[in-house]
Coordinates of C-alpha atoms and ligand atoms in Angstrom, one line a residue:
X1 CA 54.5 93.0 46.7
X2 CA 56.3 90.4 48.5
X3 CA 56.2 90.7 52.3
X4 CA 59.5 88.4 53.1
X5 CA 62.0 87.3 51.6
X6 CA 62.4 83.5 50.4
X7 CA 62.3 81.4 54.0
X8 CA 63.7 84.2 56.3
X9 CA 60.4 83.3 58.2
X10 CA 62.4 79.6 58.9
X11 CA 64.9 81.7 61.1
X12 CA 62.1 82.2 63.7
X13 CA 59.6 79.5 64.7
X14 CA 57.4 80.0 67.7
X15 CA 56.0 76.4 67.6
X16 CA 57.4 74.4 69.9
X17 CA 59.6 72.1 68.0
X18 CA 60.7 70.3 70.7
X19 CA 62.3 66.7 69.5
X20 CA 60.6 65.8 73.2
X21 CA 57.9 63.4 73.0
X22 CA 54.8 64.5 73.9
X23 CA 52.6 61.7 73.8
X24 CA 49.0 61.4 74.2
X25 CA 48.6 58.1 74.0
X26 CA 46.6 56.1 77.1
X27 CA 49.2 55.0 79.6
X28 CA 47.1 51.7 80.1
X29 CA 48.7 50.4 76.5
X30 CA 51.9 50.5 74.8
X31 CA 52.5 53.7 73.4
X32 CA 51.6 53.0 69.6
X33 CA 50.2 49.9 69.9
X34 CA 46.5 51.1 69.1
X35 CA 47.7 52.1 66.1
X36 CA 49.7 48.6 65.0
X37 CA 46.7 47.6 62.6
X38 CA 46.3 51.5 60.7
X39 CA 50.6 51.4 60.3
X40 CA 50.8 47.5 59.1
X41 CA 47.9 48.2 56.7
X42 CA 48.5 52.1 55.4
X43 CA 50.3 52.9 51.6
X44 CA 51.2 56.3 53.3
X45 CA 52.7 56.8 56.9
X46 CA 52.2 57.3 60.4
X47 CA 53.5 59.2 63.1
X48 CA 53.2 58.8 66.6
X49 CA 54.4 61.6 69.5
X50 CA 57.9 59.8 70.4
X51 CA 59.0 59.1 66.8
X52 CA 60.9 60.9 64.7
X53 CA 58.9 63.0 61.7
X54 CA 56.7 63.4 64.3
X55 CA 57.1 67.4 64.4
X56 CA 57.4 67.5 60.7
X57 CA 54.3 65.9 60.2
X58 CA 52.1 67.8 62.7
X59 CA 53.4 71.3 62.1
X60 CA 51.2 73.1 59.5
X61 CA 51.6 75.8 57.3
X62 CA 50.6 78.3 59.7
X63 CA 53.6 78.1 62.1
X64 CA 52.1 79.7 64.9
X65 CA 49.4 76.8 65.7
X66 CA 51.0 74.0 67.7
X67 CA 48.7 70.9 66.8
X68 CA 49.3 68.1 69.2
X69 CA 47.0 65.2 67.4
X70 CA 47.2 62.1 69.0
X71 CA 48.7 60.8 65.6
X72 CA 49.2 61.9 62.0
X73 CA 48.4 59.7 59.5
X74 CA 50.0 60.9 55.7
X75 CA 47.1 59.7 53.4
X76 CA 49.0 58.2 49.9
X77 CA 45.7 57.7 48.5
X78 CA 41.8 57.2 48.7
X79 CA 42.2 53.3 50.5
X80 CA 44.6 55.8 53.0
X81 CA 41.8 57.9 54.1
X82 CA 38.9 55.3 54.4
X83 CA 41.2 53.1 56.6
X84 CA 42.2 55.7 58.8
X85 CA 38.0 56.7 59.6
X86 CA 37.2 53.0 59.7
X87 CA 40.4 52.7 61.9
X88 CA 39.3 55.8 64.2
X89 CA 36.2 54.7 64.7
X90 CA 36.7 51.4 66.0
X91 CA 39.3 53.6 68.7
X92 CA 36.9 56.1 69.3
X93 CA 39.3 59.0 68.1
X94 CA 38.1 62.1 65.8
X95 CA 39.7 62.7 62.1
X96 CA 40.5 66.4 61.5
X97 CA 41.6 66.4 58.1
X98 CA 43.9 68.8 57.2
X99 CA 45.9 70.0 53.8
X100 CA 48.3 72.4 53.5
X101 CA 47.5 73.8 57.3
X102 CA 47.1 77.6 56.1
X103 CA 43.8 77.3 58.0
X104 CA 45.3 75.2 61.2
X105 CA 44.2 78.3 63.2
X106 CA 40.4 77.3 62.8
X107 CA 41.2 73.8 63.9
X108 CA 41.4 71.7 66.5
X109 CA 43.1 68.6 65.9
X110 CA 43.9 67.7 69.9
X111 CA 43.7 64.2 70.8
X112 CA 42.1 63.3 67.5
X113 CA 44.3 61.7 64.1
X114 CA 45.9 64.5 62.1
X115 CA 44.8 63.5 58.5
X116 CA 46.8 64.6 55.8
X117 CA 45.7 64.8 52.8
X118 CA 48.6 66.7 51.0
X119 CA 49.5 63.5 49.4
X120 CA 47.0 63.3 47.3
X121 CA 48.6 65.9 44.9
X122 CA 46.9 64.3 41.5
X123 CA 45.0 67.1 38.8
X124 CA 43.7 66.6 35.4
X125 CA 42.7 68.7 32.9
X126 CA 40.0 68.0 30.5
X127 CA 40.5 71.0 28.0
X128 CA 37.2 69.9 25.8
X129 CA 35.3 70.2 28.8
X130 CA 36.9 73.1 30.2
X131 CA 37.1 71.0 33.3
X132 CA 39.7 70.3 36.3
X133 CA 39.7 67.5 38.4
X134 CA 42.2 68.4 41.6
X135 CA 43.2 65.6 44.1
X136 CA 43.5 66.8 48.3
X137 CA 46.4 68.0 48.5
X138 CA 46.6 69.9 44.8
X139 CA 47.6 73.7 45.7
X140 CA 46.1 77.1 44.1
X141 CA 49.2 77.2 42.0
X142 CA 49.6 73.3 40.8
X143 CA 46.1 73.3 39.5
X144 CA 46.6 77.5 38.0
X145 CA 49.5 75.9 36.1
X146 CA 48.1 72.7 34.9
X147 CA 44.7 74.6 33.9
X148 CA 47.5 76.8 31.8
X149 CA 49.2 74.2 30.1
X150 CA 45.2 74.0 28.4
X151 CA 44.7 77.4 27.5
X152 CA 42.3 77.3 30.3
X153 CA 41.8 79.2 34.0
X154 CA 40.7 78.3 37.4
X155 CA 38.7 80.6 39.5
X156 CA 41.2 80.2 42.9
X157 CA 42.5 82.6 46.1
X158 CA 44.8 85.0 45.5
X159 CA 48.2 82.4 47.4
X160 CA 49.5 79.7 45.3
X161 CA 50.7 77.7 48.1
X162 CA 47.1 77.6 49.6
X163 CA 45.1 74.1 49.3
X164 CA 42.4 73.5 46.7
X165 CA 40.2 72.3 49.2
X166 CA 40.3 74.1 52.2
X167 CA 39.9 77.6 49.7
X168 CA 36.8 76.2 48.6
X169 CA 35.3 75.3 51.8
X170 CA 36.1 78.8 52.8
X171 CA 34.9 80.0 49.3
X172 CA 37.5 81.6 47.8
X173 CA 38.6 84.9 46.9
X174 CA 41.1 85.7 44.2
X175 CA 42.2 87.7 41.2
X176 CA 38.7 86.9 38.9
X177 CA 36.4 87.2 42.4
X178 CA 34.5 90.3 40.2
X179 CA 34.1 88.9 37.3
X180 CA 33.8 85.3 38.2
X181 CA 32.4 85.0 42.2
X182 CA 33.3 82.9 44.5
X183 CA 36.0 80.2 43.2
X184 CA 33.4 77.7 45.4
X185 CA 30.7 78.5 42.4
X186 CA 33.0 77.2 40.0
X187 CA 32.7 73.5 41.6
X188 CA 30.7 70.8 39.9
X189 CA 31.2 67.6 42.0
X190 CA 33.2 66.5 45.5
X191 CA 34.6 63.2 46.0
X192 CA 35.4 61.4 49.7
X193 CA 35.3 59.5 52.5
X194 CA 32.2 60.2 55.0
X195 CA 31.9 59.3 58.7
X196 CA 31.6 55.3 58.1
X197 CA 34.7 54.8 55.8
X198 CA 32.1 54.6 52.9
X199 CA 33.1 56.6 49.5
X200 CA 30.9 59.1 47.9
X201 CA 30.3 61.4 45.3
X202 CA 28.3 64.7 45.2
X203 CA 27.2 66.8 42.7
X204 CA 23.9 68.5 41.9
X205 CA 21.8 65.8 41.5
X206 CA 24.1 63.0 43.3
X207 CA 23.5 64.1 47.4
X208 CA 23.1 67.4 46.7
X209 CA 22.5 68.6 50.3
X210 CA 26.3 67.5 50.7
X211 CA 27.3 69.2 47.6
X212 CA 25.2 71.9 48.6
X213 CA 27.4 72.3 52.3
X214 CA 30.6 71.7 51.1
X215 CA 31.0 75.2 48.7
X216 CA 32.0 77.6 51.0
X217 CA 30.4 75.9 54.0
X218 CA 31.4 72.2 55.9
X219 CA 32.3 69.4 54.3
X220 CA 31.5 66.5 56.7
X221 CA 33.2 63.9 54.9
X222 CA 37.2 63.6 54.4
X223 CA 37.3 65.2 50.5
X224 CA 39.6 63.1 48.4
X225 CA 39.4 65.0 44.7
X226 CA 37.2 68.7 43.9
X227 CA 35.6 68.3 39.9
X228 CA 35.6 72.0 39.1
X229 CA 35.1 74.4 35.7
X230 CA 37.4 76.1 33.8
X231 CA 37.2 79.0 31.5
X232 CA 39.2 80.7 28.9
X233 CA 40.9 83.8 29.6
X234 CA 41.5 86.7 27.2
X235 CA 43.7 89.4 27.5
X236 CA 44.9 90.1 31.2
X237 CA 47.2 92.3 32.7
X238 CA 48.0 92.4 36.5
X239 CA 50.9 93.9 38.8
X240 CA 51.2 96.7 41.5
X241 CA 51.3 100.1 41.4
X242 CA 54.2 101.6 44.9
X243 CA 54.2 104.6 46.5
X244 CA 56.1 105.9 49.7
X245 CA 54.1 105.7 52.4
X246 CA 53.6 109.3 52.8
X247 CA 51.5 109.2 49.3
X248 CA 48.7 107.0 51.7
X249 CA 46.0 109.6 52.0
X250 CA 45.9 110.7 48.2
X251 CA 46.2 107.1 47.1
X252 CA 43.6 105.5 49.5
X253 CA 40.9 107.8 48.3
X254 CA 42.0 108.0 44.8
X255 CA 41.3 104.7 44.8
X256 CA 37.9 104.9 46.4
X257 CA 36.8 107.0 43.5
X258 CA 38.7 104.9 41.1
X259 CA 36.8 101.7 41.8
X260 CA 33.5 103.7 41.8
X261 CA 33.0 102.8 38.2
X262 CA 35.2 100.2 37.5
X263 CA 33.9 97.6 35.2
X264 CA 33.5 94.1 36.8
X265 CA 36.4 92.5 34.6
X266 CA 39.0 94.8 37.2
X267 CA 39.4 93.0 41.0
X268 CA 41.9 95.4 43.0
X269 CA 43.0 96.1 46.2
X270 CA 45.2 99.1 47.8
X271 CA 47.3 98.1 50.8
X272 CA 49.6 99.8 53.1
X273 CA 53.2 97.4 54.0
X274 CA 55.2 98.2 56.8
X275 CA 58.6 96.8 57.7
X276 CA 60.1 97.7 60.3
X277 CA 64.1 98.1 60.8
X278 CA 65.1 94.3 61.3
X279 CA 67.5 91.9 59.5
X280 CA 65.0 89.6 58.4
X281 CA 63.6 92.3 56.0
X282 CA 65.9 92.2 52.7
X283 CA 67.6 95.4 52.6
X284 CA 65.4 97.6 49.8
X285 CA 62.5 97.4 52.0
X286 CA 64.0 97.0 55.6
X287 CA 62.5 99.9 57.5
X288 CA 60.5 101.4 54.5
X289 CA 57.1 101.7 54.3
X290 CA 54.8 101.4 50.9
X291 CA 51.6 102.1 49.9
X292 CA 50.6 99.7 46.9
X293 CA 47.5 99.8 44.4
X294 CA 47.6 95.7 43.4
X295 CA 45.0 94.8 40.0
X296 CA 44.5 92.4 37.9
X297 CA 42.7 93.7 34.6
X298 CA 40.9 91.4 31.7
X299 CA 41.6 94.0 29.1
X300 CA 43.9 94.6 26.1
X301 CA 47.1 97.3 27.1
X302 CA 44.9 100.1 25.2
X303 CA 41.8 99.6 27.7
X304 CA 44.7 99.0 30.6
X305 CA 46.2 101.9 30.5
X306 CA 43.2 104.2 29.5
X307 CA 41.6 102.4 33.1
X308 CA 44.8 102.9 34.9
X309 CA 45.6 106.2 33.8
X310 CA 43.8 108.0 37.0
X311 CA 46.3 106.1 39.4
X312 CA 49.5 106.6 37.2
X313 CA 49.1 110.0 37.4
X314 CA 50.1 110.1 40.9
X315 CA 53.7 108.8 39.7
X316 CA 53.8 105.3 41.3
X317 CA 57.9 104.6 41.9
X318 CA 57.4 101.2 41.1
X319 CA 55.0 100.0 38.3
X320 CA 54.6 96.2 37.5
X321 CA 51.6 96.1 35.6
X322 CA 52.3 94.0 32.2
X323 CA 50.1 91.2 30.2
X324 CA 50.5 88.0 31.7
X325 CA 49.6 84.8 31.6
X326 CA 46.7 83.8 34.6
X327 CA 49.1 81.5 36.2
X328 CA 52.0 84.6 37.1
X329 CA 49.0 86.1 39.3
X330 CA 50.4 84.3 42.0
X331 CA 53.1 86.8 42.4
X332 CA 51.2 89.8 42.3
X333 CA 50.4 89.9 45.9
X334 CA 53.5 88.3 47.2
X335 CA 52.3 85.9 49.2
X336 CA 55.3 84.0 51.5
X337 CA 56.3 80.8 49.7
X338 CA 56.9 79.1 52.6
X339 CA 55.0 78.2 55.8
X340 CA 55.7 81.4 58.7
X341 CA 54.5 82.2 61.9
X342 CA 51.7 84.8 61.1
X343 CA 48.5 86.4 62.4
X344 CA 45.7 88.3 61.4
X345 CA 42.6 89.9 61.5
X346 CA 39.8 90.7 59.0
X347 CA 36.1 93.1 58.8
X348 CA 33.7 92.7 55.9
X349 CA 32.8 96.4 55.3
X350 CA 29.6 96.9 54.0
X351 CA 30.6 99.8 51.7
X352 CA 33.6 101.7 50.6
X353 CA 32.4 104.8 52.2
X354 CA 34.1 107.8 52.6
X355 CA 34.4 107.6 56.1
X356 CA 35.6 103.8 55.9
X357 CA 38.5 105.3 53.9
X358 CA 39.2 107.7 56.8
X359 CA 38.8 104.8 59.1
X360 CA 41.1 103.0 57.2
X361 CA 44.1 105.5 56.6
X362 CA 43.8 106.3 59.9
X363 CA 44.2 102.6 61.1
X364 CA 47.4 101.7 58.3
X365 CA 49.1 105.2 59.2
X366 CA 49.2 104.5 63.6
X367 CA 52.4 104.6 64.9
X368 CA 54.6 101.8 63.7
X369 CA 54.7 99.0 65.9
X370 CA 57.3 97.4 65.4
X371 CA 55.5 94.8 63.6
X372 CA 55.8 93.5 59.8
X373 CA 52.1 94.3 58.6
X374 CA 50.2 94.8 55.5
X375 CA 46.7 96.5 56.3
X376 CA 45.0 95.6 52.9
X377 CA 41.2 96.8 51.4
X378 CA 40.0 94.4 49.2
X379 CA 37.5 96.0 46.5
X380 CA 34.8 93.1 46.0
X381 CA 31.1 93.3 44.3
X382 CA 30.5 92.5 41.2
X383 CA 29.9 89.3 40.7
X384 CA 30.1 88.2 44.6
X385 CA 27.5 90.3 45.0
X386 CA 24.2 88.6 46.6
X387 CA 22.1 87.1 44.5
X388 CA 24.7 87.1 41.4
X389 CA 25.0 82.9 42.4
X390 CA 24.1 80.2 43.9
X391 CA 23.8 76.9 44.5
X392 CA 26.6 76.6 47.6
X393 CA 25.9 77.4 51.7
X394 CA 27.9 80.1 50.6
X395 CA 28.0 81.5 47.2
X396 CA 28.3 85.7 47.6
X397 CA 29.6 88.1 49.9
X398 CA 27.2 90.7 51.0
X399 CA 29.9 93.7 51.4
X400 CA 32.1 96.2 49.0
X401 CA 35.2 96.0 50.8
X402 CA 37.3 93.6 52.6
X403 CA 40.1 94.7 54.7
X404 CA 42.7 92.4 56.4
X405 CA 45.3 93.1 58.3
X406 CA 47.6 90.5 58.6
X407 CA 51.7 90.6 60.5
X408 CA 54.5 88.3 59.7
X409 CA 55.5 87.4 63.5
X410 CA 59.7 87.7 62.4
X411 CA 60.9 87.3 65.7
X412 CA 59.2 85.6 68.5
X413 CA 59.1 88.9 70.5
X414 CA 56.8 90.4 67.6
X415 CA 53.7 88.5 68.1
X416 CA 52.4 90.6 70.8
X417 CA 52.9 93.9 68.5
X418 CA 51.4 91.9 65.6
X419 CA 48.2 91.2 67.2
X420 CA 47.7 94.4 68.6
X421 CA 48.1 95.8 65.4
X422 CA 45.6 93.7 63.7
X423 CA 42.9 93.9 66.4
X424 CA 43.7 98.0 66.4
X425 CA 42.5 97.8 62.4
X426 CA 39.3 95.8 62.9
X427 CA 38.7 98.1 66.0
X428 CA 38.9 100.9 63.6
X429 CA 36.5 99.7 61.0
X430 CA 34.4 97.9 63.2
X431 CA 31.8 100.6 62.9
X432 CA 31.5 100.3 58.8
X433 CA 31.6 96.4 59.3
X434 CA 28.6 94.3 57.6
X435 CA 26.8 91.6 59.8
X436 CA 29.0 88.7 58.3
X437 CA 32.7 87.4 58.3
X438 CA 34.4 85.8 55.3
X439 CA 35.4 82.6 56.1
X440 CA 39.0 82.4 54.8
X441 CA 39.8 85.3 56.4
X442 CA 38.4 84.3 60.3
X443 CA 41.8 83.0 61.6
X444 CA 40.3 81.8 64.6
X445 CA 37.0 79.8 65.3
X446 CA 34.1 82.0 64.5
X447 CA 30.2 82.7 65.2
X448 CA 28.4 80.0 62.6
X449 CA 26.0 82.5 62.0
X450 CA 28.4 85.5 61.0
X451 CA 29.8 82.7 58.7
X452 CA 26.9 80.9 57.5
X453 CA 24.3 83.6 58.2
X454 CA 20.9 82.2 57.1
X455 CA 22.4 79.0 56.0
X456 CA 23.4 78.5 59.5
X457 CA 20.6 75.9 60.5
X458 CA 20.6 73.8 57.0
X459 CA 24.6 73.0 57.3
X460 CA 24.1 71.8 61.0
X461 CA 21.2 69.6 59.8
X462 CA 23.7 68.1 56.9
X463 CA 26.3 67.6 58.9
X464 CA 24.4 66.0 61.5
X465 CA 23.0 63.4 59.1
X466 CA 26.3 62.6 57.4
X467 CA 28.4 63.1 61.0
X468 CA 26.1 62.2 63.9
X469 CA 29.0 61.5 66.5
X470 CA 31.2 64.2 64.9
X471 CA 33.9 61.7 64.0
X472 CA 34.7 64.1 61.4
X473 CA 36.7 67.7 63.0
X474 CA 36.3 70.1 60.6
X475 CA 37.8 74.3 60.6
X476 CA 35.1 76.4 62.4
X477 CA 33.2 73.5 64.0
X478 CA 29.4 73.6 63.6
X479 CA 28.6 70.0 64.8
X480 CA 29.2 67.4 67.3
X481 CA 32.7 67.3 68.3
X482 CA 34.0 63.9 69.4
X483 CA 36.4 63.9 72.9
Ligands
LIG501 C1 49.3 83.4 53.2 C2 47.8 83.1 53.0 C3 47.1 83.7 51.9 C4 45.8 83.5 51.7 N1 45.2 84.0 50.6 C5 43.9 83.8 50.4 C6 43.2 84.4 49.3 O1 43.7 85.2 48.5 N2 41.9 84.1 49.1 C7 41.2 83.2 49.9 O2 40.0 82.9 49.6 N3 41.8 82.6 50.9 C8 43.1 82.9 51.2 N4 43.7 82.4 52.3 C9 42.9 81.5 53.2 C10 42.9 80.1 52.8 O3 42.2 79.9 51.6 C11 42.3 79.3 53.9 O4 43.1 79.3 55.1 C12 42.0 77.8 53.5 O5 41.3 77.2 54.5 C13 43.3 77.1 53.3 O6 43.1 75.8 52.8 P1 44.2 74.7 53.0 O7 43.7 73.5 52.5 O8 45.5 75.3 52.4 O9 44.4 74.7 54.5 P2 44.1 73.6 55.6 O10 44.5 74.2 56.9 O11 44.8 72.4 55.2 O12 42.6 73.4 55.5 C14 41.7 74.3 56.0 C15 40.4 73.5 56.5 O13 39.8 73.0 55.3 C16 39.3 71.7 55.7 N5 39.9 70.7 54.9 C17 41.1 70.7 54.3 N6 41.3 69.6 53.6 C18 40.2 68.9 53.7 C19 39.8 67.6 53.3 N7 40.6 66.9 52.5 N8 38.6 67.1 53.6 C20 37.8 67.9 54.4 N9 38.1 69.1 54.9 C21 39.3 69.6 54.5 C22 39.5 71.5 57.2 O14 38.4 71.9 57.9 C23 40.7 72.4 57.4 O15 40.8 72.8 58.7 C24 45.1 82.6 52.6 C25 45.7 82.0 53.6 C26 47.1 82.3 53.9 C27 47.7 81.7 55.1

């Protein structure tokens, strides 16, 4: 279910988007001139603080992270990015490389060059392979489409407007996560840049420590292109199943006995929305609240609706569950299409327990606070269970349930509520939670080791011997950071 409608979010920005120049650059030189030899020599652009673009170009995704880099550099292509390391270096200025910005919140791109790899937009499919090859700045639902156009499916996140890249450093978890993993697993080589300007490739026998760190842990290189398999989908039928929010109790546990013995080819989710009474909300959900049952089946309408059947006798209002094709599960969870100011919070439970589910109502029913939330349980297992796969500093997710609470900040005066909502919700489950965090769902810099967990140690080894001086800024820092 969509939270917000098409670019409301625009009306209300907290990032200061001040035209004023903010520079950063060292009073002792002409403001730019450092930077004469990256913008003579570049296929792609620069921005510096006092020109115009500059706000365009440094504002992510996530509009609530103000990222004042000392430039922005938009890569066109490969040459783009191994100039702008070889060009850092010799000023003694970090590279955080950066996509689409859904992640900005884990990174810190002060003082160091913005590097934006959304340019690199290139995919190809290689349908006898059952292979993708995505560029930098390829998004979720680019490469879901172009996979499509094949017969073919990529294991991806749930949002279609999320980066290739940044999902699969943070793992990735999306509408085939119990039948397929992690969408990290499904990689099979990484191109980019490293800390000298030098290309490289990794795969499993190619610097395999480096392909090793970059599924679902750090990559310390700039990644230009992801190689990644495919696979064919059969039948598959996906929507959401509404109720009105007083339906919360029956539906929450009916669905913790639903998934009990659901076969691993079913990846749901129940979630409780709230929107509250404010013109931003389009007017059928403006100050309504829903509770929602969201799945995505690989089964034929006979096995659908015999699986479903438990939930659709609690007389959903709204049903959307039809056969579709793998690329229209990008609307099932109604993900914003455009970048918003938003903020959440997220607990890896160890198991769906009863009590979690009490935990959980209890949590999505408080008062309303004024705030635009969903408060959602992912069901996971199946195949991200440990020791289902391997081969990545990440590759499984030691916990049945996810829950994420996450608030669209629609006016500025909203953030406060939103927060406290979201840190009331992990407060709540905090006593079910398992000992790690899931990386794409840590909106701020976390603990390595609830990240990483055992893997910890290796990835700081690997980055240190591909990134010694930390040249390289990277989401959730676990090396050297350069000044
Ligand atoms: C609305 C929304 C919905 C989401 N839904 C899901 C979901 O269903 N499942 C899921 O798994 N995740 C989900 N996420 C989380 C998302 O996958 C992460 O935020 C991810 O990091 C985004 O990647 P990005 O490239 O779009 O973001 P960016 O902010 O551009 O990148 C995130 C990080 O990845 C690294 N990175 C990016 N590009 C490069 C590069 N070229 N070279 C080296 N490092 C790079 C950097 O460390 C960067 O800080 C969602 C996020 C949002 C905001």
């Amino acid at each position: 279910m969509r939270l917000f409608r098409r670019s409301s979010a625009r009306t209300v920005d907290p990032v200061s988007t001040s035209s004023a120049p903010t520079s950063t650059v060292s009073p002792a030189v002409l403001p730019g001139e450092e930077f004469a030899a990256l913008r003579s020599r570049l296929h792609g652009r620069i921005r510096l603080p006092f020109e115009e673009g500059w706000d365009a170009a440094r504002t992510p995704w996530q509009l609530v992270v103000d990222q004042r880099p000392a430039a922005v550099v938009e890569a066109a292509d490969i040459e783009d990015v191994a100039l702008t390391v070889r060009e850092a270096r010799r000023l003694g200025l970090a590279v955080a490389p950066q996509s689409t910005g859904h992640g900005a919140g884990t990174l810190d791109a002060s003082g160091a060059i913005l590097l934006r790899t959304r340019g690199l937009t290139g995919i190809t499919v290689d349908p006898d392979s059952a292979t993708a090859r995505a560029g930098a700045g390829a998004t979720a639902g680019a490469l879901a489409a172009a996979a499509q156009d094949h017969g073919l499916t990529a294991v991806l996140g749930m949002a279609p407007t999320v980066g290739v890249v940044g999902m699969i450093l943070g793992g990735g978890l999306g509408w085939f996560a119990r039948s397929h993993g992690l969408a990290a697993n499904s990689v099979t080589a990484i191109e980019g840049v490293d800390a000298t300007g030098a290309t490289v490739r990794a795969d499993a026998t190619r610097q395999p420590d480096l392909f090793w760190a970059a599924r679902g842990g750090e990559a310390p290189i700039i990644v230009t292109a992801l190689e990644l398999s495919l696979h064919r989908t059969g039948d598959l039928q996906a929507g959401a199943l509404v109720w009105p929010i007083e339906a919360t109790d029956q539906v929450v546990r009916a669905w913790g006995a639903w998934i009990a013995d659901l076969p691993e080819t079913v990846t749901s989710l129940v979630r409780v929305l709230r929107y509250p009474p404010i013109p931003e909300i389009p007017e059928p959900l403006r100050g309504r609240d829903f509770v929602a049952v969201e799945a995505a089946l690989q089964a034929g309408p006979p096995a659908t609706a015999e699986l479903l059947a438990p939930l659709r006798a609690m007389n959903p209002m709204i049903d959307t569950v039809h056969p579709m094709a793998p690329v229209e599960l990008a609307a099932v969870h109604g993900d914003p299409p455009d970048p918003v100011p938003a903020a959440g919070s997220s607990v890896l439970l160890g198991e769906i327990s009863p009590k979690a589910l009490d935990a959980f109502i209890a949590a999505a029913l408080a008062e309303p606070s004024g705030a635009l939330l969903s408060i959602e349980l992912r069901h996971l297992g199946g195949a991200l269970a440990p020791g289902r796969a391997g081969g990545g500093a990440v590759s499984d997710i030691g916990g049945e349930g996810l829950v994420y609470c996450v608030g669209m900040i629609a006016a500025p005066p909203m953030a406060g509520a939103v927060s406290t909502a979201a840190a009331a919700v992990s407060t709540a489950l905090a006593p079910f939670a398992a000992p790690r965090i899931v990386k794409n769902f840590a909106e701020r810099p976390a603990d390595p080791t609830a990240l990483y967990g055992t893997a910890t140690d290796r990835l700081r080894g690997v980055i240190a011997s591909w990134d010694p001086d930390g040249l390289i800024r990277a989401g959730h820092p676990l090396g050297a950071v350069r000044g």
